[in-house]
């Protein structure tokens, strides 16, 4: 087989193997605002049609995360990691402040995906993703929107400065141990 034909077949096979995903659909009249939740979000994406917070929508969740960060959010999230985080959030969709409580205190960069029912807004079911930088010990968040149904947490991919410091300290300790081990070994002639 000639090289151009092999190349063409390889490109066709690659395109066929890559799953295609439709663009996310925004709710007509629905928007997100970084100042709606309290504390404020640093970014938001969505008012996407329907409840994306399930295993059937994991591709859409990853597309929404890409839109949230303005690029390619990596690594792609898996439903097995997200599903347990639903149990970390409680609240009432009838509460006009939309206050939700976290089962454990949170801090740092966190992404919160929230599904809202219609709740008399006329917007229908919609999902919004918020990027939050939470102060240490944060145990609740006011969404300031009625109709909260469920939520999932996604840890931000960028490590905190404290995490970087611990990693560097660990690498330094490993390097020191290796260097010290080499210095103790007798040299063979």
Short mmCIF file of C-alpha atoms in Angstrom, two decimals:
data_model
loop_
_atom_site.label_atom_id
_atom_site.label_comp_id
_atom_site.label_asym_id
_atom_site.label_seq_id
_atom_site.Cartn_x
_atom_site.Cartn_y
_atom_site.Cartn_z
CA UNK A 1 0.00 0.00 0.00
CA UNK A 2 1.34 3.41 -0.89
CA UNK A 3 2.13 5.96 1.84
CA UNK A 4 -0.61 8.53 0.88
CA UNK A 5 -3.27 5.80 0.92
CA UNK A 6 -2.07 4.54 4.32
CA UNK A 7 -2.11 8.08 5.69
CA UNK A 8 -5.63 8.70 4.42
CA UNK A 9 -6.89 5.45 5.93
CA UNK A 10 -5.23 6.30 9.26
CA UNK A 11 -6.93 9.72 9.36
CA UNK A 12 -10.33 8.20 8.51
CA UNK A 13 -9.90 5.54 11.21
CA UNK A 14 -8.90 8.15 13.78
CA UNK A 15 -11.89 10.35 12.97
CA UNK A 16 -14.23 7.37 13.14
CA UNK A 17 -12.80 6.30 16.51
CA UNK A 18 -13.12 9.75 18.08
CA UNK A 19 -16.53 10.18 19.69
CA UNK A 20 -18.38 13.19 18.40
CA UNK A 21 -20.14 15.38 20.90
CA UNK A 22 -22.84 17.87 20.19
CA UNK A 23 -22.48 21.39 21.46
CA UNK A 24 -24.10 22.14 24.79
CA UNK A 25 -27.45 23.91 24.57
CA UNK A 26 -28.11 26.94 26.75
CA UNK A 27 -31.56 27.52 28.25
CA UNK A 28 -33.37 30.30 26.41
CA UNK A 29 -33.10 33.33 28.71
CA UNK A 30 -30.89 31.50 31.20
CA UNK A 31 -27.54 32.91 32.22
CA UNK A 32 -24.95 32.40 34.89
CA UNK A 33 -23.32 35.14 36.90
CA UNK A 34 -20.24 34.99 39.10
CA UNK A 35 -21.96 37.28 41.62
CA UNK A 36 -25.08 35.11 42.06
CA UNK A 37 -23.61 32.69 44.62
CA UNK A 38 -22.36 33.94 47.97
CA UNK A 39 -19.39 33.77 48.22
CA UNK A 40 -18.89 34.96 44.63
CA UNK A 41 -17.55 32.58 42.01
CA UNK A 42 -14.39 33.37 40.06
CA UNK A 43 -16.03 31.99 36.88
CA UNK A 44 -19.23 30.29 35.77
CA UNK A 45 -20.53 28.47 32.71
CA UNK A 46 -23.92 27.36 31.76
CA UNK A 47 -27.55 27.41 32.31
CA UNK A 48 -27.28 24.33 30.10
CA UNK A 49 -30.53 22.56 29.21
CA UNK A 50 -31.42 19.64 31.48
CA UNK A 51 -29.70 17.87 34.32
CA UNK A 52 -26.15 17.14 33.19
CA UNK A 53 -25.16 15.75 36.57
CA UNK A 54 -25.37 12.08 35.69
CA UNK A 55 -23.27 9.36 34.09
CA UNK A 56 -25.09 9.70 30.73
CA UNK A 57 -23.82 13.30 30.44
CA UNK A 58 -20.16 12.85 31.39
CA UNK A 59 -19.06 14.06 27.93
CA UNK A 60 -21.23 17.16 28.34
CA UNK A 61 -19.83 17.74 31.83
CA UNK A 62 -16.30 17.69 30.40
CA UNK A 63 -17.34 20.11 27.61
CA UNK A 64 -18.87 22.41 30.25
CA UNK A 65 -15.65 22.28 32.27
CA UNK A 66 -13.69 23.25 29.15
CA UNK A 67 -16.02 26.25 28.72
CA UNK A 68 -15.68 27.13 32.42
CA UNK A 69 -11.88 27.34 32.34
CA UNK A 70 -11.74 28.80 28.83
CA UNK A 71 -9.69 25.96 27.40
CA UNK A 72 -9.07 22.28 27.92
CA UNK A 73 -9.89 21.23 31.50
CA UNK A 74 -7.63 18.30 32.33
CA UNK A 75 -7.87 15.61 33.31
CA UNK A 76 -11.33 14.72 32.03
CA UNK A 77 -13.55 13.79 34.95
CA UNK A 78 -15.04 10.34 35.41
CA UNK A 79 -18.49 9.70 36.84
CA UNK A 80 -17.09 7.23 39.40
CA UNK A 81 -15.24 10.18 41.01
CA UNK A 82 -18.18 12.62 40.81
CA UNK A 83 -21.12 10.50 41.95
CA UNK A 84 -20.01 10.17 45.59
CA UNK A 85 -19.70 13.96 45.88
CA UNK A 86 -23.50 14.33 45.54
CA UNK A 87 -23.83 13.01 49.09
CA UNK A 88 -21.63 15.89 50.34
CA UNK A 89 -24.32 18.51 49.58
CA UNK A 90 -27.71 19.10 51.16
CA UNK A 91 -30.29 21.84 50.88
CA UNK A 92 -33.85 22.62 49.89
CA UNK A 93 -34.95 23.69 46.44
CA UNK A 94 -37.77 25.65 48.04
CA UNK A 95 -35.36 27.92 49.93
CA UNK A 96 -35.32 31.32 48.10
CA UNK A 97 -31.66 31.84 49.08
CA UNK A 98 -30.77 28.41 47.69
CA UNK A 99 -28.43 27.82 50.61
CA UNK A 100 -26.65 24.49 50.45
CA UNK A 101 -24.62 22.92 53.23
CA UNK A 102 -21.48 20.85 52.77
CA UNK A 103 -21.01 17.68 54.77
CA UNK A 104 -17.38 18.67 55.37
CA UNK A 105 -15.62 22.04 55.38
CA UNK A 106 -14.12 22.95 52.01
CA UNK A 107 -11.39 25.37 50.97
CA UNK A 108 -9.43 26.43 47.94
CA UNK A 109 -10.32 26.03 44.28
CA UNK A 110 -13.42 23.92 43.81
CA UNK A 111 -15.79 23.50 40.88
CA UNK A 112 -19.43 23.04 41.79
CA UNK A 113 -21.89 21.76 39.21
CA UNK A 114 -25.48 22.59 40.21
CA UNK A 115 -28.78 21.42 38.73
CA UNK A 116 -31.83 23.66 39.14
CA UNK A 117 -35.41 22.70 38.46
CA UNK A 118 -37.80 25.28 37.01
CA UNK A 119 -39.09 26.48 40.44
CA UNK A 120 -41.50 28.91 38.76
CA UNK A 121 -38.76 30.70 36.79
CA UNK A 122 -39.99 29.59 33.38
CA UNK A 123 -36.42 28.54 32.52
CA UNK A 124 -36.95 24.79 32.92
CA UNK A 125 -34.31 22.34 34.12
CA UNK A 126 -30.79 23.72 33.80
CA UNK A 127 -27.25 23.01 35.00
CA UNK A 128 -24.64 25.65 35.91
CA UNK A 129 -20.96 25.14 36.77
CA UNK A 130 -19.20 27.53 39.18
CA UNK A 131 -15.47 27.86 39.84
CA UNK A 132 -15.10 28.94 43.47
CA UNK A 133 -12.10 29.88 45.59
CA UNK A 134 -13.42 29.02 49.05
CA UNK A 135 -11.95 30.36 52.28
CA UNK A 136 -10.71 27.68 54.69
CA UNK A 137 -13.54 26.12 56.68
CA UNK A 138 -16.39 27.01 54.28
CA UNK A 139 -19.40 24.88 55.18
CA UNK A 140 -22.20 26.46 53.12
CA UNK A 141 -22.94 28.47 50.01
CA UNK A 142 -25.95 30.61 49.10
CA UNK A 143 -26.85 30.02 45.44
CA UNK A 144 -29.42 32.87 45.59
CA UNK A 145 -31.58 30.93 43.14
CA UNK A 146 -34.59 28.74 43.90
CA UNK A 147 -34.97 25.24 42.55
CA UNK A 148 -31.67 23.65 43.66
CA UNK A 149 -31.97 19.94 42.95
CA UNK A 150 -28.51 18.40 43.24
CA UNK A 151 -24.83 19.22 42.93
CA UNK A 152 -21.43 17.61 42.36
CA UNK A 153 -17.97 18.80 43.40
CA UNK A 154 -14.94 18.72 41.16
CA UNK A 155 -11.56 19.57 42.68
CA UNK A 156 -9.71 22.10 40.58
CA UNK A 157 -6.77 20.73 38.59
CA UNK A 158 -4.35 23.44 39.78
CA UNK A 159 -2.71 22.47 43.09
CA UNK A 160 -2.71 24.94 45.99
CA UNK A 161 0.63 26.60 46.86
CA UNK A 162 0.79 24.48 50.03
CA UNK A 163 0.53 21.33 47.89
CA UNK A 164 3.37 22.51 45.66
CA UNK A 165 5.50 23.23 48.75
CA UNK A 166 4.89 19.73 50.16
CA UNK A 167 5.70 18.13 46.79
CA UNK A 168 8.96 20.08 46.49
CA UNK A 169 9.88 19.21 50.07
CA UNK A 170 9.21 15.52 49.32
CA UNK A 171 11.31 15.59 46.14
CA UNK A 172 14.11 17.31 48.06
CA UNK A 173 14.02 14.64 50.77
CA UNK A 174 14.15 11.87 48.16
CA UNK A 175 17.10 13.55 46.43
CA UNK A 176 18.90 13.97 49.76
CA UNK A 177 18.36 10.29 50.64
CA UNK A 178 19.66 9.14 47.25
CA UNK A 179 22.72 11.40 47.45
CA UNK A 180 23.48 10.32 51.01
CA UNK A 181 23.17 6.64 50.00
CA UNK A 182 25.65 7.11 47.16
CA UNK A 183 28.16 8.85 49.47
CA UNK A 184 28.14 5.90 51.93
CA UNK A 185 28.80 3.18 49.34
CA UNK A 186 32.46 2.15 48.97
CA UNK A 187 33.85 2.80 45.55
CA UNK A 188 35.08 -0.15 43.54
CA UNK A 189 38.37 0.24 41.74
#
